[in-house]
Short mmCIF file of C-alpha atoms and ligand atoms in Angstrom, two decimals:
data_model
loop_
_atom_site.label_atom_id
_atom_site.label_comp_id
_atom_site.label_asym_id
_atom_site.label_seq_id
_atom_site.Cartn_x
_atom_site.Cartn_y
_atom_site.Cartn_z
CA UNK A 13 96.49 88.91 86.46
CA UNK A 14 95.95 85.71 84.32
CA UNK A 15 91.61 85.53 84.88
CA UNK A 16 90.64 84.29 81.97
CA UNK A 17 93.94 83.20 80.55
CA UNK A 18 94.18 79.21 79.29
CA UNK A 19 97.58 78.07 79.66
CA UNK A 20 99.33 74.54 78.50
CA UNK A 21 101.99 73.90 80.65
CA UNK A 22 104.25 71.00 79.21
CA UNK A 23 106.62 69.70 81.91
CA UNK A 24 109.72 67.44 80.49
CA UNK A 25 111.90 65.23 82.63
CA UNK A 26 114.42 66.54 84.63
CA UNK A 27 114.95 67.06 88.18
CA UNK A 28 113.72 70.86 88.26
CA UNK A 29 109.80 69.16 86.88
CA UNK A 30 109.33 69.56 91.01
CA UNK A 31 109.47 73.36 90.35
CA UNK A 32 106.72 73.24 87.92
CA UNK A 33 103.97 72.03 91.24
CA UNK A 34 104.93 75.75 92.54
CA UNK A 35 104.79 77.58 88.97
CA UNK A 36 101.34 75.76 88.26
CA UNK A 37 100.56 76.82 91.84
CA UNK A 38 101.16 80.83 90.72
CA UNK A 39 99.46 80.04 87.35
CA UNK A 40 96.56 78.88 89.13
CA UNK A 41 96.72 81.41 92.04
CA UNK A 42 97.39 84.39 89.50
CA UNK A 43 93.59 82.78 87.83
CA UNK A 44 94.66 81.18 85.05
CA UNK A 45 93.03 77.94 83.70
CA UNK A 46 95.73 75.02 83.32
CA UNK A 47 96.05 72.12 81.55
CA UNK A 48 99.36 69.74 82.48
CA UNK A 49 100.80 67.99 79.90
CA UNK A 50 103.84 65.64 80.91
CA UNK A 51 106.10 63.88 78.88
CA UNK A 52 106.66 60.11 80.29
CA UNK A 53 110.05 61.28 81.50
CA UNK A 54 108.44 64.15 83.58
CA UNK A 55 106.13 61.31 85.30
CA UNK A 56 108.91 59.79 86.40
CA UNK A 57 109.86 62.78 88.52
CA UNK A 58 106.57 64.02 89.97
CA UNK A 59 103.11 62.05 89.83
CA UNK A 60 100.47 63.66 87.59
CA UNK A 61 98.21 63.13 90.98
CA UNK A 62 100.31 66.15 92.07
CA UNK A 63 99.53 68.91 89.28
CA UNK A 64 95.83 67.18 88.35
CA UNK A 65 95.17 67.69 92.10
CA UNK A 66 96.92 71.67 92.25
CA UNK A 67 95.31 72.20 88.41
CA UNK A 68 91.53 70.95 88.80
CA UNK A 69 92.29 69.16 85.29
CA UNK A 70 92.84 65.98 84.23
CA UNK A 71 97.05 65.99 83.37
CA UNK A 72 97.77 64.50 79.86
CA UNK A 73 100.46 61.80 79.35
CA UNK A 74 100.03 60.09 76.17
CA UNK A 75 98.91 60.69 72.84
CA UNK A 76 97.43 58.02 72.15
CA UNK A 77 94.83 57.85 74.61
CA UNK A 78 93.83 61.18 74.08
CA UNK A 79 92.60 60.49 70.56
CA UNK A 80 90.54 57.53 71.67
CA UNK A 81 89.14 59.11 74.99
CA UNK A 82 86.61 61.70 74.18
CA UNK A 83 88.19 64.16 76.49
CA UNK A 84 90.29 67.37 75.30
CA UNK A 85 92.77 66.17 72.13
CA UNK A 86 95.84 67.67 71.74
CA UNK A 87 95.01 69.59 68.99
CA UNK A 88 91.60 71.28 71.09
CA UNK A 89 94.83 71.75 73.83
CA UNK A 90 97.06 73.46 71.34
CA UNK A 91 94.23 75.43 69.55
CA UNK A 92 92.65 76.72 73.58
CA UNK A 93 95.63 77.98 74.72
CA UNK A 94 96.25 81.63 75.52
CA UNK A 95 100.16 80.23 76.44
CA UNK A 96 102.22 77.70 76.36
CA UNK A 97 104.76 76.88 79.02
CA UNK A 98 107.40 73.94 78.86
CA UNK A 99 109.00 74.23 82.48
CA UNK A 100 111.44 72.65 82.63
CA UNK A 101 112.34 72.19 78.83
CA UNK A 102 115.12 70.25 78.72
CA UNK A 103 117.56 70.38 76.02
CA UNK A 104 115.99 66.98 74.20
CA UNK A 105 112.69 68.55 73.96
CA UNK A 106 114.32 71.66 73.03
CA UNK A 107 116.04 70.03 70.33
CA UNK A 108 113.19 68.26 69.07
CA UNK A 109 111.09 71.68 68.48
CA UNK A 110 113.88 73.57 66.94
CA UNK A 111 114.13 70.27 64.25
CA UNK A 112 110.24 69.97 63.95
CA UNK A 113 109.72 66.49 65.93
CA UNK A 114 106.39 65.97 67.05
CA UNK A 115 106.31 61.99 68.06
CA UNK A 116 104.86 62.77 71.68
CA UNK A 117 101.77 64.27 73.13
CA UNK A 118 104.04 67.37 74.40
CA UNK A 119 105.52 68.11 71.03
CA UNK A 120 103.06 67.29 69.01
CA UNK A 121 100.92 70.27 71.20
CA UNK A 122 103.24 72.64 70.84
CA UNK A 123 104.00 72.14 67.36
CA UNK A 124 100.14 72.29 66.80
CA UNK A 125 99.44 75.85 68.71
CA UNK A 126 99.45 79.68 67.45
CA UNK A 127 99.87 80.41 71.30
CA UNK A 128 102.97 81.98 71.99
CA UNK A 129 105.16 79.81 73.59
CA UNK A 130 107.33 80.22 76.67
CA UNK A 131 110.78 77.76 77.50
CA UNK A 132 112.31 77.55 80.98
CA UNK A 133 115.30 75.59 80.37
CA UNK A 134 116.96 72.92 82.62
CA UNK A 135 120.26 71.34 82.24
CA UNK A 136 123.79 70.61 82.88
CA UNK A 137 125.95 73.19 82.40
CA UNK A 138 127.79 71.24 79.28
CA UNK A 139 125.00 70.50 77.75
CA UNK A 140 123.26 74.35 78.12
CA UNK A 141 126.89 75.13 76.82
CA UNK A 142 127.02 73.02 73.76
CA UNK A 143 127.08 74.50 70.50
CA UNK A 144 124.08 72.19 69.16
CA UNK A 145 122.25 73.08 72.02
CA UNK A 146 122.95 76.89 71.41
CA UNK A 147 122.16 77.04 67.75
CA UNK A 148 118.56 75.14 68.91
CA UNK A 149 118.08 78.00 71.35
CA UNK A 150 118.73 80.58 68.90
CA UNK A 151 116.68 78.72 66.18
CA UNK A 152 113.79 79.31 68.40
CA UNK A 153 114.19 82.79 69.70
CA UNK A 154 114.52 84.01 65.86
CA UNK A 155 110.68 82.03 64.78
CA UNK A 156 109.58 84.14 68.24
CA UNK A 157 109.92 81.43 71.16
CA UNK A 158 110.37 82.91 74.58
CA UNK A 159 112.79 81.86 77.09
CA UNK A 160 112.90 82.45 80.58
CA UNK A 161 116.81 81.82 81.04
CA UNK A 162 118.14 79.51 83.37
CA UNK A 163 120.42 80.71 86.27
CA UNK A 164 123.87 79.97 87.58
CA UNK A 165 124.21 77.46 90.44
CA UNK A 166 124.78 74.14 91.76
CA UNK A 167 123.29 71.71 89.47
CA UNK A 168 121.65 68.28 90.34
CA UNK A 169 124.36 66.86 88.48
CA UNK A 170 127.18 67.91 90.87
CA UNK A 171 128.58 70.83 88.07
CA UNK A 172 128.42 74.42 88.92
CA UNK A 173 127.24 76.83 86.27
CA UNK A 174 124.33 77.52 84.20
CA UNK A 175 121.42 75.51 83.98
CA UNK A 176 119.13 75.91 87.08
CA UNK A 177 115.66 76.30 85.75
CA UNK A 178 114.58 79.85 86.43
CA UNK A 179 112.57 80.47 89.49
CA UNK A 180 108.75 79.79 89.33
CA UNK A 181 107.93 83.59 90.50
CA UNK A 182 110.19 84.74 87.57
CA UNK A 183 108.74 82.56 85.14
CA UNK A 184 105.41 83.67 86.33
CA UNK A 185 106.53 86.83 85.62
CA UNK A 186 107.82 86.55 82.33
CA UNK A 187 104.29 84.18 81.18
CA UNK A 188 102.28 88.04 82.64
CA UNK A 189 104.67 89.52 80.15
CA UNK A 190 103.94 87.45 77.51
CA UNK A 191 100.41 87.56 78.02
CA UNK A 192 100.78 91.84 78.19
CA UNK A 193 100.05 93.78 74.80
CA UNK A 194 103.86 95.12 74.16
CA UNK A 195 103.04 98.35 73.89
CA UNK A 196 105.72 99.92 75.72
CA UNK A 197 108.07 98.17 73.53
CA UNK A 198 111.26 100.37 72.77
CA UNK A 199 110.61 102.46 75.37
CA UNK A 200 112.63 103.37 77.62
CA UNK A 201 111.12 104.33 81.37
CA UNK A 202 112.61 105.49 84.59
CA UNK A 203 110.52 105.22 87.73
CA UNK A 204 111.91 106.78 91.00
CA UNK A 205 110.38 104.97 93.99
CA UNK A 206 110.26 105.33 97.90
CA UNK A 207 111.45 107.98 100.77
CA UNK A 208 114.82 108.96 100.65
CA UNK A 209 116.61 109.20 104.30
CA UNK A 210 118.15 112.78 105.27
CA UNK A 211 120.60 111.15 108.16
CA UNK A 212 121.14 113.06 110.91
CA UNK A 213 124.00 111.42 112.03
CA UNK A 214 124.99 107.30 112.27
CA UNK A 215 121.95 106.23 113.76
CA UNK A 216 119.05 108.67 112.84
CA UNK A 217 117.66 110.09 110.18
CA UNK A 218 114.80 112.24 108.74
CA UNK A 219 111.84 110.67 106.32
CA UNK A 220 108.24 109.63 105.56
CA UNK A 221 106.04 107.05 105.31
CA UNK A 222 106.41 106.38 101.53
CA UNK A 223 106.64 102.43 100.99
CA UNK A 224 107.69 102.46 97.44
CA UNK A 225 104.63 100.80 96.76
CA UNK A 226 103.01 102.73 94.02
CA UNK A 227 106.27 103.33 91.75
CA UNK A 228 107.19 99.87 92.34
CA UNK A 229 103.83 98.46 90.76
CA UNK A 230 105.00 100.96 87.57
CA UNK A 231 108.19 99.87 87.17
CA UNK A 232 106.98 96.25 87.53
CA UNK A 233 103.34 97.23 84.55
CA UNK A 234 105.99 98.78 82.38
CA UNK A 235 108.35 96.22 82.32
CA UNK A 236 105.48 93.62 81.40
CA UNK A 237 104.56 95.89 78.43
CA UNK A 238 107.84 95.94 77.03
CA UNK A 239 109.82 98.65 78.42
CA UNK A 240 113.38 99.07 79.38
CA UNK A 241 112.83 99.98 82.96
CA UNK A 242 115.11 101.71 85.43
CA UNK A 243 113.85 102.18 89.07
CA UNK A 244 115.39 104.43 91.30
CA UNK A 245 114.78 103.73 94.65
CA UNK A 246 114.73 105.06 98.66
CA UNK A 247 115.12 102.61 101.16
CA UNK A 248 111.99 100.47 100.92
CA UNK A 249 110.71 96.67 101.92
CA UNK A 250 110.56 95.54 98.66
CA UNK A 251 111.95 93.27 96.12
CA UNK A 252 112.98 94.87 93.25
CA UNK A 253 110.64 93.71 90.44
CA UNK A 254 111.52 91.18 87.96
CA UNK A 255 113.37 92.69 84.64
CA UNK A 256 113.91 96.14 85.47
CA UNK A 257 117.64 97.98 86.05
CA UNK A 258 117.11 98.53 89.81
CA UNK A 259 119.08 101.61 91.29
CA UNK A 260 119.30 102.06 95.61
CA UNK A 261 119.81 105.38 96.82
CA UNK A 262 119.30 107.05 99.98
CA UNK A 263 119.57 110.41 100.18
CA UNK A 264 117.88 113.00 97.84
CA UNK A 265 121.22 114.19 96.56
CA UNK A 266 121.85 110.64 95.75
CA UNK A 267 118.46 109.81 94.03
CA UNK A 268 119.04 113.17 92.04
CA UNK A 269 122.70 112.55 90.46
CA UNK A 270 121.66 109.18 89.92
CA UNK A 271 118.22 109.88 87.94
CA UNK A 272 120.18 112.92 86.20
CA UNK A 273 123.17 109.92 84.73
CA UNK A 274 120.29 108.55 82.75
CA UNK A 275 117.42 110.63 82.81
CA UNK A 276 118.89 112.10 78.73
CA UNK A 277 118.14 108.36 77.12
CA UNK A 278 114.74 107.94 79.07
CA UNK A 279 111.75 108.60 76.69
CA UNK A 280 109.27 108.62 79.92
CA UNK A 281 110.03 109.50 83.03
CA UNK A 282 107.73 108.84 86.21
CA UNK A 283 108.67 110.38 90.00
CA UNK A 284 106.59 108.31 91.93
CA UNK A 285 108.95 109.12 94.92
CA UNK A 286 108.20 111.34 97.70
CA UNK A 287 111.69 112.97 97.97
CA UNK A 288 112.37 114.58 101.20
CA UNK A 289 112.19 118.46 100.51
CA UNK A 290 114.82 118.96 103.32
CA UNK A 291 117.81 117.87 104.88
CA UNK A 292 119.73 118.28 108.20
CA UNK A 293 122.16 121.19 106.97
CA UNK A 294 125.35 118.78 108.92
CA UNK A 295 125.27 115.39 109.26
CA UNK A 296 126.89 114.64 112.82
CA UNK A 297 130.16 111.81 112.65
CA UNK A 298 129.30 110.72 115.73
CA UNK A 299 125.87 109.74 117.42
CA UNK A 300 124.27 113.12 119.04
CA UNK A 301 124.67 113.09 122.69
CA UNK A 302 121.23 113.54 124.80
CA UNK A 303 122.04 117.06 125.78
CA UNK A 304 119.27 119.71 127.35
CA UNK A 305 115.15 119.42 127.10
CA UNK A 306 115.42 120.65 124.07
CA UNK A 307 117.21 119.93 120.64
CA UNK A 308 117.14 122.14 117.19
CA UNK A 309 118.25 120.71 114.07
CA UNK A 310 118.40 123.10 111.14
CA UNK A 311 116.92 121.81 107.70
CA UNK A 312 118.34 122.75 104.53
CA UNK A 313 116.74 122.61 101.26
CA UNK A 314 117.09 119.77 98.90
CA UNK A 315 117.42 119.84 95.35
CA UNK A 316 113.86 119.73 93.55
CA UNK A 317 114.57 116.81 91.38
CA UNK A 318 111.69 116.75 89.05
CA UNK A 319 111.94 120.57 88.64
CA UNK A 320 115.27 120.30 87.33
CA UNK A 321 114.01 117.31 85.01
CA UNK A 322 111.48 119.85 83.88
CA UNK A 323 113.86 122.28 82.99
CA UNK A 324 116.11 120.07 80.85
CA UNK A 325 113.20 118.27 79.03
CA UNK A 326 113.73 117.14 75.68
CA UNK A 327 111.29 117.40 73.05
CA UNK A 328 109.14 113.87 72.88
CA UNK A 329 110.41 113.03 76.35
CA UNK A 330 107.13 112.35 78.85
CA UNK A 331 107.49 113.47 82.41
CA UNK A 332 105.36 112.39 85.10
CA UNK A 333 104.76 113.86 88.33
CA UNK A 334 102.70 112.67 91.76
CA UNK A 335 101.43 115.26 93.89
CA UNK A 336 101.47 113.85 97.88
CA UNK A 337 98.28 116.56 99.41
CA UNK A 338 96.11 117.16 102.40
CA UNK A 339 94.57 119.94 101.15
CA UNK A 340 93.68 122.06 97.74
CA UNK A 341 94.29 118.68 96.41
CA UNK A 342 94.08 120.16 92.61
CA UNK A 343 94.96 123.26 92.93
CA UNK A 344 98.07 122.37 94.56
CA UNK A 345 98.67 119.44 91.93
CA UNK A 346 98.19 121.93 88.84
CA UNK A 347 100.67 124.16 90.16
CA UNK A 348 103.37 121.83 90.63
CA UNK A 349 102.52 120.50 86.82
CA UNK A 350 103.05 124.33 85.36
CA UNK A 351 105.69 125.17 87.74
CA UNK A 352 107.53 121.97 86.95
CA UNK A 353 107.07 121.50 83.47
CA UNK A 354 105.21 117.97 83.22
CA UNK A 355 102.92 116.59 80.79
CA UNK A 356 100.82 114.60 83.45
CA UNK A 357 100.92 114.81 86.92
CA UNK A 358 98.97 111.71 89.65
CA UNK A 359 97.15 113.42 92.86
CA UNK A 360 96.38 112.40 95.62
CA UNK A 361 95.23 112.81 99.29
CA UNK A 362 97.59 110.81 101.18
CA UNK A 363 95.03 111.34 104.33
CA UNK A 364 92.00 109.86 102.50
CA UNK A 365 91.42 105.99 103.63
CA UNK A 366 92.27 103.60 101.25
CA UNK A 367 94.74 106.39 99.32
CA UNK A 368 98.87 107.25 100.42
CA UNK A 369 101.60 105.72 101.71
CA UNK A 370 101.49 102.12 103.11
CA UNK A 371 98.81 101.11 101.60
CA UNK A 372 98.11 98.61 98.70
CA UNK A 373 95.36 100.71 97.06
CA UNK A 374 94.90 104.72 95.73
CA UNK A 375 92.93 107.28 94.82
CA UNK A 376 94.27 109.41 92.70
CA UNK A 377 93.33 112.09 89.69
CA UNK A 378 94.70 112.35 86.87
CA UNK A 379 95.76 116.45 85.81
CA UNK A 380 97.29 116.97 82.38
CA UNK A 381 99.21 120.02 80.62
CA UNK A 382 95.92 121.08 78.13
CA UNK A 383 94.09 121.73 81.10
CA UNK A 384 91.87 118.47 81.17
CA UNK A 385 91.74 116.19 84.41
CA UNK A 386 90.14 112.37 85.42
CA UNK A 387 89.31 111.09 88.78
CA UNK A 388 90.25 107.11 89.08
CA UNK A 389 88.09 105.57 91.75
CA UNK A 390 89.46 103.34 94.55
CA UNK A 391 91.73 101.23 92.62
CA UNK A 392 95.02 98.34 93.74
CA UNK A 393 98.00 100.11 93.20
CA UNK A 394 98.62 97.92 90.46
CA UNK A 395 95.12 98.90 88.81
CA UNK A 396 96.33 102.61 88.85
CA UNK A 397 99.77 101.50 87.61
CA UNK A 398 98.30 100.24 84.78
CA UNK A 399 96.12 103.38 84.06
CA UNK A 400 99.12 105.66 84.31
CA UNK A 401 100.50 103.87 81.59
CA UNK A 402 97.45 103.84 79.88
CA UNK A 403 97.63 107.43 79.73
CA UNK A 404 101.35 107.53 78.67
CA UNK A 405 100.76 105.51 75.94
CA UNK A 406 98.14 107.81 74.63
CA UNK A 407 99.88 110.88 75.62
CA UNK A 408 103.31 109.46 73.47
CA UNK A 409 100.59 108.42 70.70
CA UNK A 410 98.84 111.83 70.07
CA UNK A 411 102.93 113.56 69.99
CA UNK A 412 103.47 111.09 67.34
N1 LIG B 1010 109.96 115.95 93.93
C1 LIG B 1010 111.28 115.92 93.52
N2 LIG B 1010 112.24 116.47 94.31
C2 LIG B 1010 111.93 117.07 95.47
C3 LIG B 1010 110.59 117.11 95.89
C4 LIG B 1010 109.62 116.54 95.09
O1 LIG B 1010 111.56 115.36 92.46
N3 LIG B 1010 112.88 117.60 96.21
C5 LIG B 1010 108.92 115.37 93.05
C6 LIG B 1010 108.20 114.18 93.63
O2 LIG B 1010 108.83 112.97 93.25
C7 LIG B 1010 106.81 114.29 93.03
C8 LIG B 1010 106.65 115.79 92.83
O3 LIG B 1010 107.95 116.34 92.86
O4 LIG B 1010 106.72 113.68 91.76
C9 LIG B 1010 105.80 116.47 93.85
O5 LIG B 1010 106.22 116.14 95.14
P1 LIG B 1010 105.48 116.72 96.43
O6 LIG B 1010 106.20 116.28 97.65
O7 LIG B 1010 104.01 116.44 96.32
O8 LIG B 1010 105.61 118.28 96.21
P2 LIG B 1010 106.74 119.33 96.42
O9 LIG B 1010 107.12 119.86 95.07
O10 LIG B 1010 107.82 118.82 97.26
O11 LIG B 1010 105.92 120.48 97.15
P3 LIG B 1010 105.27 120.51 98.63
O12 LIG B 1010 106.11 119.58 99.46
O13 LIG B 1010 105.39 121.94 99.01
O14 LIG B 1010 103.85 120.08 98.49
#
């Protein structure tokens, strides 16, 4: 995710500098090169040992010895990063970017880069509260700073509110995002993920094998390029990604009046989920008895959610379709994207290996409205995420 990447990350003192060992530990993990630069406060919380040892590079303290030494200056820092991280950023340093101090190594680095740079503060409620504090936070957001925004919770400092620094997976997420060319910006997707679960009665129910997998990784791509993202999702194992409005449903009925609330201000919408084309026609109140050798439960039809998306289509809005097959792989998938009225539907053979449910990779191909049709290779989930949107960015480009 971040090969290739150089990031700065500037830790401050406060308590939370412990929760920059786990976000350098991502950084590092996602590929990224790191250099550490503490201010003398941060040292006082956590050794530099700690991140030179997790970063593979030497952690710089003080700028004064980095002008004499003849390793990397601050200004070769500042100029090599891709990113720049302050985790935590307390409100001090805060304050001293928003009025243009530079009299340490950290703020004389950031002060000194292009890089876009990314906050996560860290304080007592009060002082996240304060109006000085405020008016420094909005200082920086309007010259482009990025914040990944504390959270509410029991502080170090024995208050309650808002001030936690913001997990290291979600800051990792939003330094992806800020690494991501924004250009799903202003535009506003909905991704339906997952089974849904026809219930028989209390304790059983009828599904598949879908594991949410495949529209989770789009939700999550889109968000990182900007969108607005709502996922709609079946009952699944996963945590719902980082940014995006996340909606749980069961049932197919469910998934369909819920996608159908919003579906009029989404500009691109993606059914990644494999809706259950039938349902038991009753649902029993009470557990089924073990009656006979034999039992019969009568299926019902569900509502064909995408098919009624087709029909109400606006003009400029993008609908995408997956096609789940065994066999006739594209001449089943190019019937559902005429019959249904998409602009791009995603095949594939759930039975080949390595492709389907479960799974963390696909094989899909890619059919489109004029006619014209790709074939991905073996690809991570996320890789085909990310050529979807590819496509969908292109597709909304040449309707322009
Ligand atoms: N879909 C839907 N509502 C349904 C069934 C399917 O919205 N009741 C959507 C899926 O989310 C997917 C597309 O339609 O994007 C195709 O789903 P698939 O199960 O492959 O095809 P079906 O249309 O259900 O046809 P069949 O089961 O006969 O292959």
């Amino acid at each position: 995710m971040l090969k290739g990447k150089t990031i700065v990350l500037g830790v401050s003192g406060g308590i939370a500098a412990y929760k920059a060992v786990e976000l350098l530990r991502l950084l590092v993990k996602g590929g990224a090169e790191v250099h550490v630069v503490m201010t003398k406060g941060a040292t006082e919380f956590v050794t530099p040992l700690t991140f030179q040892t997790l970063s593979g590079n030497p952690v710089h303290t003080e700028l004064f010895n980095l002008i004499t030494e003849q390793e990397i200056g601050h200004i070769s820092l500042a100029d090599r990063a891709d990113l720049f991280i302050i985790a935590p950023a307390t409100a001090n340093v805060i304050g001293k970017i928003a009025g243009g101090i530079a009299d340490d190594l950290l703020t004389t680095t950031v002060m000194a880069t292009k890089a876009p740079v990314l906050l996560a503060p860290a304080m007592n409620v009060n002082m996240y509260e304060n109006p000085l504090y405020r008016e420094n936070e909005e200082k920086l957001r309007r010259h482009g700073y990025l914040f990944a925004e504390p959270v509410s919770g029991f502080l170090a400092c024995g208050w309650e509110g808002k001030g936690k620094m913001q997990e290291p997976a979600l800051v990792m997420e939003a330094a992806v995002a800020a690494l991501t060319v924004q250009d799903l910006a202003g535009v506003t997707v909905m991704v339906t993920a997952g089974p849904t679960r026809e219930e028989v009665d209390p304790v059983r129910f009828v599904s598949n094998h879908s594991s949410g997998k495949m529209g989770y990784a789009l939700a999550r791509a889109a968000w990182r390029r900007g969108a607005k993202v709502v996922l709609v999702s079946g009952p699944t194992a996963l945590p719902p990604p980082f940014g995006v409005k996340f909606v749980a449903v069961e049932s197919a009925r469910e998934m369909r009046d819920r996608v159908l609330e919003s579906s009029g201000e989404c500009d691109v919408i993606i059914k990644a989920a494999a809706v259950a084309d039938y349902r038991p026609r009753e649902r029993a109140g009470d557990k089924l008895k073990k009656v006979g050798d034999e039992m019969v439960v009568t299926l019902v039809k569900n509502p064909d959610i995408l098919r009624e998306l087709g029909a109400a289509k606006r003009p400029g809005q993008l609908l995408v379709g997956f096609a789940a097959e065994t066999v006739d792989l594209e001449k089943n998938a190019t019937v559902k994207l005429r019959e249904k009225n998409l602009d791009m539907i995603v095949a594939n053979d759930v039975s080949a290996p390595g492709a389907g449910f479960g799974v963390d990779t696909n094989i899909v191909r890619l059919l489109y409205r004029d006619g014209t049709k790709e074939e991905l290779p073996l690809l991570a989930k996320e890789e085909v995420a990310s050529a979807i949107l590819d496509r969908i960015v292109a597709l909304r480009a040449g309707s322009d």
